[in-house]
Short mmCIF file of C-alpha atoms and ligand atoms in Angstrom, two decimals:
data_model
loop_
_atom_site.label_atom_id
_atom_site.label_comp_id
_atom_site.label_asym_id
_atom_site.label_seq_id
_atom_site.Cartn_x
_atom_site.Cartn_y
_atom_site.Cartn_z
CA MET U 1 -32.03 28.74 -12.12
CA ASP U 2 -28.51 29.75 -12.83
CA PHE U 3 -27.72 33.33 -13.99
CA ALA U 4 -24.04 32.73 -14.23
CA LEU U 5 -22.31 32.45 -17.63
CA THR U 6 -20.52 29.26 -18.32
CA GLU U 7 -16.76 29.32 -18.59
CA GLU U 8 -17.04 29.14 -22.41
CA GLN U 9 -19.51 32.02 -22.49
CA THR U 10 -17.28 34.04 -20.12
CA LEU U 11 -14.33 33.47 -22.43
CA VAL U 12 -16.22 34.47 -25.48
CA ARG U 13 -17.58 37.54 -23.80
CA ASP U 14 -14.09 38.59 -22.72
CA MET U 15 -12.71 37.98 -26.16
CA ALA U 16 -15.48 40.03 -27.79
CA ARG U 17 -15.05 42.80 -25.17
CA GLU U 18 -11.32 43.10 -25.76
CA PHE U 19 -11.81 43.19 -29.54
CA ALA U 20 -14.64 45.74 -29.23
CA THR U 21 -12.48 48.00 -26.95
CA LYS U 22 -9.18 47.67 -28.94
CA GLU U 23 -10.41 47.46 -32.53
CA LEU U 24 -13.95 48.65 -32.86
CA LEU U 25 -14.27 51.60 -30.54
CA PRO U 26 -11.34 53.51 -32.09
CA ARG U 27 -12.87 52.99 -35.57
CA ALA U 28 -16.54 53.64 -34.84
CA THR U 29 -16.58 57.38 -35.54
CA ARG U 30 -14.68 56.73 -38.80
CA HIS U 31 -17.21 54.10 -39.86
CA ASP U 32 -19.93 56.66 -39.22
CA ARG U 33 -18.21 59.33 -41.22
CA ASP U 34 -16.96 57.15 -44.08
CA GLY U 35 -20.28 55.31 -44.48
CA LYS U 36 -18.58 51.92 -44.48
CA LEU U 37 -16.73 49.57 -42.23
CA ASP U 38 -12.94 49.29 -42.20
CA ALA U 39 -12.26 46.19 -44.43
CA ALA U 40 -9.32 45.24 -42.17
CA LEU U 41 -11.87 44.18 -39.56
CA PHE U 42 -13.35 41.37 -41.53
CA PRO U 43 -10.33 39.01 -41.35
CA MET U 44 -9.83 39.89 -37.73
CA MET U 45 -13.43 38.89 -36.97
CA ALA U 46 -12.78 35.64 -38.95
CA GLU U 47 -9.79 34.89 -36.84
CA LEU U 48 -11.96 35.25 -33.69
CA GLY U 49 -14.72 32.88 -35.14
CA LEU U 50 -17.37 35.66 -35.19
CA TRP U 51 -18.69 34.76 -38.55
CA GLY U 52 -19.58 31.17 -37.57
CA LEU U 53 -21.15 31.40 -34.18
CA THR U 54 -24.30 29.66 -35.36
CA VAL U 55 -22.57 27.24 -37.73
CA PRO U 56 -21.81 23.59 -36.69
CA GLU U 57 -18.21 22.60 -36.21
CA GLU U 58 -18.37 20.17 -39.07
CA TYR U 59 -18.77 23.19 -41.43
CA GLY U 60 -16.04 25.26 -39.82
CA GLY U 61 -18.16 27.16 -37.35
CA THR U 62 -17.83 27.43 -33.53
CA ALA U 63 -21.45 26.34 -32.95
CA LEU U 64 -21.51 28.37 -29.71
CA GLY U 65 -25.24 29.17 -30.31
CA ASN U 66 -27.69 31.95 -29.81
CA LEU U 67 -26.93 32.78 -26.26
CA ALA U 68 -23.22 33.20 -26.99
CA LEU U 69 -24.10 35.22 -30.03
CA ALA U 70 -26.27 37.55 -27.88
CA ILE U 71 -23.39 37.96 -25.47
CA VAL U 72 -20.96 38.71 -28.24
CA LEU U 73 -23.38 41.09 -29.90
CA GLU U 74 -23.89 43.18 -26.80
CA GLU U 75 -20.10 43.74 -26.68
CA LEU U 76 -19.65 44.59 -30.33
CA ASN U 77 -22.59 46.95 -30.38
CA TRP U 78 -21.38 48.71 -27.25
CA ALA U 79 -18.44 49.85 -29.38
CA CYS U 80 -19.87 50.05 -32.95
CA ALA U 81 -23.41 49.25 -33.86
CA ALA U 82 -22.64 49.22 -37.58
CA THR U 83 -20.21 46.32 -37.10
CA GLY U 84 -22.68 44.77 -34.65
CA VAL U 85 -25.58 44.62 -37.12
CA THR U 86 -23.24 43.14 -39.80
CA VAL U 87 -22.35 40.22 -37.52
CA SER U 88 -25.96 39.83 -36.32
CA VAL U 89 -27.46 39.65 -39.81
CA HIS U 90 -24.78 37.23 -41.04
CA ASN U 91 -25.18 34.83 -38.13
CA SER U 92 -28.91 35.11 -37.44
CA LEU U 93 -30.51 35.85 -40.76
CA MET U 94 -28.24 33.85 -43.08
CA CYS U 95 -26.19 31.16 -41.28
CA ALA U 96 -28.93 30.10 -38.88
CA PRO U 97 -31.76 29.47 -41.49
CA LEU U 98 -29.25 27.73 -43.78
CA VAL U 99 -28.35 25.41 -40.90
CA LYS U 100 -31.96 24.79 -40.03
CA PHE U 101 -33.63 24.51 -43.44
CA GLY U 102 -30.81 23.99 -45.90
CA SER U 103 -30.19 20.89 -48.01
CA ASP U 104 -26.95 18.92 -47.49
CA GLU U 105 -25.62 20.42 -50.77
CA GLN U 106 -26.56 24.00 -49.78
CA LYS U 107 -24.94 23.50 -46.44
CA SER U 108 -21.69 22.05 -47.76
CA THR U 109 -21.49 24.70 -50.48
CA TRP U 110 -22.03 27.77 -48.33
CA LEU U 111 -21.55 27.16 -44.62
CA PRO U 112 -17.76 26.77 -44.72
CA LYS U 113 -17.41 29.99 -46.63
CA LEU U 114 -19.86 31.79 -44.38
CA ALA U 115 -18.25 30.46 -41.23
CA SER U 116 -14.79 31.58 -42.38
CA GLY U 117 -16.06 35.04 -43.42
CA GLU U 118 -14.99 34.43 -47.01
CA VAL U 119 -18.61 35.11 -47.88
CA ILE U 120 -20.80 37.53 -45.87
CA GLY U 121 -24.55 36.87 -45.75
CA ALA U 122 -27.51 39.22 -46.19
CA TYR U 123 -31.29 38.78 -45.81
CA SER U 124 -33.74 40.35 -48.23
CA LEU U 125 -37.51 40.37 -47.42
CA SER U 126 -38.69 43.96 -47.55
CA GLU U 127 -39.72 45.97 -50.67
CA ALA U 128 -40.91 49.50 -51.27
CA SER U 129 -44.57 48.61 -50.73
CA SER U 130 -44.08 45.74 -48.19
CA GLY U 131 -42.37 46.56 -44.87
CA SER U 132 -44.43 45.69 -41.83
CA ASP U 133 -46.83 43.76 -44.06
CA ALA U 134 -44.01 41.54 -45.29
CA ALA U 135 -46.21 38.90 -46.90
CA SER U 136 -47.48 41.37 -49.50
CA LEU U 137 -44.14 41.38 -51.34
CA ARG U 138 -44.31 41.63 -55.15
CA ALA U 139 -40.86 40.49 -56.53
CA SER U 140 -41.60 37.29 -58.29
CA ALA U 141 -40.19 34.09 -59.82
CA GLU U 142 -41.62 31.97 -62.59
CA LEU U 143 -40.55 28.62 -63.84
CA ASP U 144 -39.04 28.59 -67.34
CA GLY U 145 -37.40 25.52 -68.73
CA GLY U 146 -36.82 23.92 -65.39
CA GLU U 147 -35.24 27.15 -63.92
CA TRP U 148 -36.76 29.89 -61.79
CA VAL U 149 -36.55 33.37 -63.24
CA LEU U 150 -36.55 36.11 -60.64
CA ASN U 151 -37.66 39.70 -61.29
CA GLY U 152 -38.29 42.76 -59.09
CA THR U 153 -36.66 45.17 -56.64
CA LYS U 154 -35.95 44.60 -52.98
CA LEU U 155 -35.21 47.30 -50.45
CA TRP U 156 -33.59 47.91 -47.04
CA VAL U 157 -31.02 45.21 -47.49
CA THR U 158 -28.54 45.41 -44.55
CA THR U 159 -24.87 44.69 -45.70
CA GLY U 160 -25.95 44.80 -49.41
CA ASN U 161 -22.64 46.29 -50.48
CA GLU U 162 -20.55 43.78 -48.70
CA ALA U 163 -22.51 40.52 -48.89
CA GLY U 164 -21.64 37.65 -51.26
CA LEU U 165 -24.77 35.60 -50.59
CA PHE U 166 -28.31 36.85 -50.22
CA LEU U 167 -31.42 35.10 -48.88
CA VAL U 168 -34.09 36.61 -51.09
CA TYR U 169 -37.71 36.14 -50.71
CA VAL U 170 -39.97 36.31 -53.83
CA ARG U 171 -43.41 35.29 -54.86
CA THR U 172 -43.50 31.93 -56.57
CA ASP U 173 -47.31 31.51 -56.64
CA SER U 174 -49.32 34.57 -57.49
CA GLU U 175 -52.67 32.72 -56.98
CA ALA U 176 -51.99 31.61 -53.42
CA PRO U 177 -52.88 33.66 -50.38
CA ASN U 178 -50.01 36.12 -49.64
CA ALA U 179 -48.06 34.10 -47.08
CA ARG U 180 -48.53 30.85 -48.89
CA GLY U 181 -46.95 31.72 -52.22
CA ILE U 182 -43.48 32.93 -51.20
CA SER U 183 -40.09 31.12 -51.56
CA ALA U 184 -36.66 31.75 -50.18
CA PHE U 185 -33.79 31.70 -52.68
CA LEU U 186 -30.09 31.67 -52.02
CA VAL U 187 -28.66 34.10 -54.53
CA PRO U 188 -24.93 34.43 -54.99
CA ARG U 189 -23.84 37.99 -55.71
CA ASP U 190 -22.28 37.22 -59.09
CA THR U 191 -25.46 35.70 -60.51
CA PRO U 192 -26.25 37.28 -63.97
CA GLY U 193 -29.14 39.74 -63.77
CA PHE U 194 -28.53 40.38 -60.05
CA SER U 195 -27.25 43.77 -59.03
CA ILE U 196 -26.98 46.14 -56.07
CA GLY U 197 -28.99 49.36 -56.47
CA LYS U 198 -28.82 52.57 -54.54
CA SER U 199 -27.41 52.85 -51.02
CA GLU U 200 -29.61 54.57 -48.44
CA LYS U 201 -28.33 57.76 -46.69
CA LYS U 202 -29.44 57.04 -43.21
CA THR U 203 -29.80 59.01 -39.92
CA GLY U 204 -27.63 56.50 -38.07
CA LEU U 205 -25.86 53.17 -38.47
CA ARG U 206 -24.06 54.80 -41.32
CA GLY U 207 -21.09 52.41 -41.35
CA SER U 208 -23.48 49.58 -42.29
CA SER U 209 -24.67 49.63 -45.91
CA THR U 210 -28.42 49.50 -46.64
CA THR U 211 -29.14 48.94 -50.27
CA GLU U 212 -31.65 48.13 -52.98
CA LEU U 213 -31.33 44.82 -54.81
CA ILE U 214 -32.34 44.58 -58.46
CA LEU U 215 -33.45 41.28 -59.93
CA GLU U 216 -33.60 41.29 -63.73
CA ASN U 217 -34.24 37.86 -65.22
CA VAL U 218 -32.04 36.13 -62.60
CA ARG U 219 -32.11 32.45 -63.57
CA LEU U 220 -31.65 30.01 -60.67
CA PRO U 221 -32.05 26.25 -60.35
CA GLU U 222 -34.58 24.73 -58.06
CA SER U 223 -31.75 23.62 -55.84
CA THR U 224 -31.21 27.29 -54.74
CA ILE U 225 -34.58 27.33 -52.93
CA LEU U 226 -34.20 27.13 -49.14
CA GLY U 227 -36.81 24.73 -47.75
CA GLU U 228 -39.93 23.97 -49.80
CA VAL U 229 -41.32 25.95 -52.71
CA ASN U 230 -44.06 28.38 -51.61
CA ARG U 231 -43.14 27.80 -47.86
CA GLY U 232 -40.59 30.55 -47.57
CA PHE U 233 -42.67 32.93 -45.39
CA PRO U 234 -42.67 30.75 -42.30
CA ILE U 235 -38.93 30.48 -42.82
CA ALA U 236 -38.69 34.31 -42.94
CA MET U 237 -40.66 34.52 -39.72
CA ASP U 238 -38.83 31.81 -37.87
CA THR U 239 -35.58 33.41 -38.92
CA LEU U 240 -36.69 36.81 -37.64
CA ASP U 241 -37.41 35.21 -34.28
CA GLY U 242 -33.62 34.75 -34.00
CA GLY U 243 -32.82 38.00 -35.64
CA ARG U 244 -34.87 39.94 -33.17
CA ILE U 245 -32.90 38.50 -30.28
CA GLY U 246 -29.78 39.83 -32.12
CA ILE U 247 -31.29 43.26 -32.37
CA GLY U 248 -32.33 43.05 -28.69
CA ALA U 249 -28.68 42.35 -27.91
CA GLN U 250 -27.61 45.21 -30.12
CA SER U 251 -29.99 47.48 -28.18
CA VAL U 252 -28.54 46.47 -24.88
CA GLY U 253 -25.05 47.12 -26.24
CA ILE U 254 -25.97 50.61 -27.42
CA GLY U 255 -27.85 51.31 -24.17
CA ARG U 256 -24.88 50.19 -22.09
CA ALA U 257 -22.54 52.55 -24.06
CA CYS U 258 -24.95 55.40 -23.21
CA LEU U 259 -24.99 54.41 -19.52
CA ASP U 260 -21.14 54.21 -19.44
CA ALA U 261 -20.77 57.60 -21.09
CA SER U 262 -23.40 59.11 -18.76
CA ILE U 263 -21.62 57.78 -15.62
CA LYS U 264 -18.23 59.13 -16.84
CA TYR U 265 -19.67 62.57 -17.69
CA SER U 266 -21.68 62.72 -14.43
CA ASN U 267 -18.41 62.26 -12.47
CA GLU U 268 -16.42 64.74 -14.59
CA ARG U 269 -18.77 67.52 -15.34
CA GLU U 270 -19.05 70.18 -12.58
CA GLN U 271 -21.86 72.65 -12.15
CA PHE U 272 -22.85 74.58 -9.02
CA GLN U 273 -19.40 73.69 -7.50
CA ARG U 274 -19.89 69.96 -7.67
CA PRO U 275 -19.97 67.02 -10.16
CA ILE U 276 -23.45 66.76 -11.74
CA GLY U 277 -23.58 63.15 -10.44
CA HIS U 278 -24.23 64.61 -7.01
CA PHE U 279 -27.66 65.84 -8.09
CA GLN U 280 -30.54 63.54 -7.51
CA ALA U 281 -32.03 64.40 -10.93
CA ILE U 282 -28.99 62.79 -12.58
CA GLN U 283 -28.80 59.86 -10.19
CA TRP U 284 -32.34 58.89 -10.94
CA LYS U 285 -31.57 58.91 -14.66
CA LEU U 286 -28.60 56.58 -14.16
CA ALA U 287 -30.59 54.26 -11.85
CA ASP U 288 -33.41 53.94 -14.32
CA MET U 289 -31.07 53.37 -17.23
CA SER U 290 -29.21 50.69 -15.38
CA SER U 291 -32.35 48.93 -14.18
CA ARG U 292 -34.05 48.94 -17.60
CA LEU U 293 -30.88 47.69 -19.17
CA ASP U 294 -30.54 44.75 -16.76
CA ALA U 295 -34.24 43.77 -17.44
CA ALA U 296 -33.58 43.98 -21.18
CA ARG U 297 -30.42 41.88 -21.02
CA LEU U 298 -32.21 39.18 -19.02
CA MET U 299 -35.04 39.00 -21.51
CA VAL U 300 -32.68 38.89 -24.50
CA ARG U 301 -30.74 36.10 -22.85
CA ARG U 302 -33.90 34.11 -21.95
CA ALA U 303 -35.11 34.29 -25.55
CA ALA U 304 -31.70 33.17 -26.81
CA TRP U 305 -31.56 30.34 -24.26
CA LEU U 306 -34.98 29.13 -25.39
CA ARG U 307 -33.85 29.19 -28.99
CA ASP U 308 -30.77 27.21 -28.17
CA ARG U 309 -33.08 24.57 -26.56
CA ARG U 310 -35.17 24.52 -29.81
CA GLU U 311 -38.19 25.70 -27.83
CA PRO U 312 -40.69 28.20 -29.15
CA CYS U 313 -39.49 31.81 -28.56
CA ASN U 314 -41.61 33.82 -30.90
CA ARG U 315 -43.23 35.83 -28.01
CA GLU U 316 -40.12 35.96 -25.91
CA ALA U 317 -38.00 37.25 -28.80
CA ALA U 318 -40.56 39.96 -29.58
CA GLN U 319 -40.79 40.97 -25.95
CA ALA U 320 -37.02 41.07 -25.71
CA LYS U 321 -36.70 43.23 -28.79
CA LEU U 322 -39.57 45.53 -27.74
CA LEU U 323 -38.15 46.14 -24.22
CA ALA U 324 -34.47 46.32 -25.37
CA SER U 325 -34.98 48.67 -28.31
CA THR U 326 -37.23 51.10 -26.33
CA THR U 327 -34.64 50.94 -23.54
CA ALA U 328 -31.78 51.74 -25.93
CA ASN U 329 -33.74 54.88 -27.07
CA TYR U 330 -34.61 55.77 -23.53
CA CYS U 331 -30.86 55.51 -22.48
CA ALA U 332 -29.66 57.49 -25.65
CA ASP U 333 -32.19 60.31 -24.90
CA GLU U 334 -31.18 60.54 -21.23
CA CYS U 335 -27.47 60.30 -22.10
CA LEU U 336 -27.79 63.15 -24.48
CA GLN U 337 -29.71 65.14 -21.90
CA ILE U 338 -27.05 64.54 -19.29
CA HIS U 339 -24.38 65.69 -21.71
CA GLY U 340 -26.46 68.84 -22.56
CA GLY U 341 -25.20 71.02 -25.45
CA ALA U 342 -21.99 69.03 -25.64
CA GLY U 343 -23.92 65.88 -26.39
CA TYR U 344 -25.61 67.57 -29.31
CA THR U 345 -22.24 68.16 -31.02
CA ASP U 346 -20.01 65.57 -32.70
CA ASP U 347 -17.24 66.29 -30.16
CA PHE U 348 -18.75 63.38 -28.16
CA HIS U 349 -19.84 59.94 -29.55
CA VAL U 350 -23.16 60.45 -27.73
CA GLU U 351 -24.86 61.91 -30.74
CA ARG U 352 -23.86 58.84 -32.77
CA LEU U 353 -25.25 56.59 -30.08
CA PHE U 354 -28.48 58.64 -30.28
CA ARG U 355 -28.72 58.26 -34.01
CA ASP U 356 -27.67 54.57 -33.96
CA ALA U 357 -30.27 53.64 -31.26
CA ARG U 358 -33.24 54.88 -33.37
CA ILE U 359 -33.10 52.10 -35.90
CA THR U 360 -33.49 49.40 -33.27
CA GLU U 361 -37.22 50.29 -32.90
CA ILE U 362 -37.65 50.06 -36.71
CA TYR U 363 -35.79 47.25 -38.35
CA GLU U 364 -36.45 43.45 -37.92
CA GLY U 365 -40.05 44.35 -37.09
CA ALA U 366 -41.00 47.80 -35.80
CA THR U 367 -42.01 48.21 -32.13
CA ASP U 368 -45.69 48.06 -33.12
CA ILE U 369 -45.10 44.83 -34.95
CA GLN U 370 -43.44 43.34 -31.82
CA ARG U 371 -46.61 44.29 -29.96
CA ILE U 372 -48.75 42.53 -32.63
CA VAL U 373 -46.65 39.34 -32.33
CA ILE U 374 -46.84 39.42 -28.50
CA ALA U 375 -50.64 40.07 -28.43
CA ARG U 376 -51.44 37.46 -31.00
CA SER U 377 -49.53 34.92 -29.00
CA LEU U 378 -51.31 35.86 -25.79
CA LEU U 379 -54.81 35.83 -27.42
CA LYS U 380 -54.33 32.45 -28.96
CA ALA U 381 -52.77 30.90 -25.80
N1 CAA O 1 -42.19 30.91 -37.08
C1 CAA O 1 -42.65 30.13 -37.95
N2 CAA O 1 -43.73 30.36 -38.75
C2 CAA O 1 -44.45 31.46 -38.53
C3 CAA O 1 -43.96 32.46 -37.51
C4 CAA O 1 -42.85 32.10 -36.72
N3 CAA O 1 -42.37 32.91 -35.83
N4 CAA O 1 -44.79 33.51 -37.56
C5 CAA O 1 -45.75 33.23 -38.49
N5 CAA O 1 -45.51 32.05 -39.09
C6 CAA O 1 -46.25 31.35 -40.15
C7 CAA O 1 -47.73 31.21 -39.74
O1 CAA O 1 -47.87 30.00 -39.04
C8 CAA O 1 -48.35 31.20 -41.11
O2 CAA O 1 -48.15 29.93 -41.69
P1 CAA O 1 -49.32 29.16 -42.53
O3 CAA O 1 -49.33 29.87 -43.85
O4 CAA O 1 -48.84 27.73 -42.63
O5 CAA O 1 -50.60 29.38 -41.83
C9 CAA O 1 -47.60 32.16 -41.96
O6 CAA O 1 -46.24 32.25 -41.30
C10 CAA O 1 -48.15 33.57 -41.97
O7 CAA O 1 -48.29 34.03 -40.71
P2 CAA O 1 -49.25 35.29 -40.30
O8 CAA O 1 -50.62 34.99 -40.71
O9 CAA O 1 -49.04 35.59 -38.84
O10 CAA O 1 -48.62 36.43 -41.19
P3 CAA O 1 -49.06 37.94 -41.32
O11 CAA O 1 -49.16 38.29 -42.76
O12 CAA O 1 -50.26 38.18 -40.53
O13 CAA O 1 -47.73 38.70 -40.72
C11 CAA O 1 -46.29 39.76 -39.14
C12 CAA O 1 -47.36 38.64 -39.42
C13 CAA O 1 -45.88 39.37 -37.71
C14 CAA O 1 -46.97 41.17 -39.08
C15 CAA O 1 -45.22 39.75 -40.17
O14 CAA O 1 -45.62 40.26 -41.34
C16 CAA O 1 -43.97 40.53 -39.62
O15 CAA O 1 -43.15 40.03 -38.88
N6 CAA O 1 -43.84 41.85 -40.13
C17 CAA O 1 -42.59 42.53 -39.87
C18 CAA O 1 -41.64 42.20 -41.00
C19 CAA O 1 -40.24 42.44 -40.57
O16 CAA O 1 -39.87 42.16 -39.35
N7 CAA O 1 -39.34 42.73 -41.39
C20 CAA O 1 -37.94 42.84 -41.08
C21 CAA O 1 -37.17 42.83 -42.29
S1 CAA O 1 -35.55 42.17 -42.20
C22 CAA O 1 -34.62 43.40 -41.49
O17 CAA O 1 -35.09 44.39 -41.03
C23 CAA O 1 -33.19 43.00 -41.41
C24 CAA O 1 -32.31 44.15 -41.21
O18 CAA O 1 -32.32 45.11 -41.85
C25 CAA O 1 -31.29 44.12 -40.15
#
């Protein structure tokens, strides 16, 4: 077993780390306060190939794969989780399923635009009444004159305000059991009847938009369905196996930012005539944060490595997300505690890390859902 990164992975990590340090970190507080990302970042990320990490070279991507994506995402999220989730969703929840399940026409139409960052991708599964129970979704499509007509309202769409292409899951067979009557549609933003609804005002991750999608008689040809009609739910689940690795990597990045801030403050802050890092109570916190983060990073990378080998990674991705997201929240909590009252103000970015970490236990399958996925896999093994 070799834990070392390859030369290519080392290069991509260093590139992402430099970009995160120079370009993202100085903007992260502004993203949080403005409620949007600086548009100047999008072409910069295109220049670095960050929009096409899961796209084959023939379509303009870098095809570096899921492990490289996880490595990049840790670096981006260390600096700015709002930017990190945008890159994660685009690569894992739009490009990856399009590569895996798309027709030649769908791939040649969209992948070059996605890989270059000309079009940003978003994924839309959830609705007001279907979150954890994703298969109970109600937005629907009916055939009319050879076209599908979509109606309904989707919710919790990450990057809704910026995306140009949406992977939207709707019910195409109302008679079939829940998971057997859903199809995945590729919906361009400018399709008549398709609009973006309200943007959520969130506790954290404020620089990343989270919106409603409104479908009002959106007419689409059959050729916009990804994969087979009524077989969209397994695509949604397979896609989330990849997405959960991305959120695991995001969690490790946020957690590492918490550890770095804690180490710095522990060396600088003096109480009782010495730096607080001299106290064992603080040392134990740092040791536990570091150990848990290392374990989470290894699990994230193992799941990504399996996915790159096209081996099943459903349980491993859920385990990685479960451990990494709970670790991110543990680190954020301890980091704020080490900073004391100062950490509770917006003079330090620690309070943003605390708010940003929270979502990692909720989206792309809440912590309890990861436990269901893991337990089901154990019980059927
Ligand atoms: N890969 C491929 N197929 C899979 C699969 C996987 N990992 N998991 C399940 N399937 C297939 C099953 O084989 C089954 O197929 P058949 O119909 O052929 O038998 C079908 O999908 C239904 O599977 P289940 O019976 O297991 O489905 P379920 O209704 O019991 O749901 C669940 C299982 C795990 C709870 C699922 O609903 C789930 O993951 N819920 C959480 C939803 C979620 O993560 N939402 C995230 C929204 S996106 C987001 O958050 C993005 C963002 O903002 C950043």
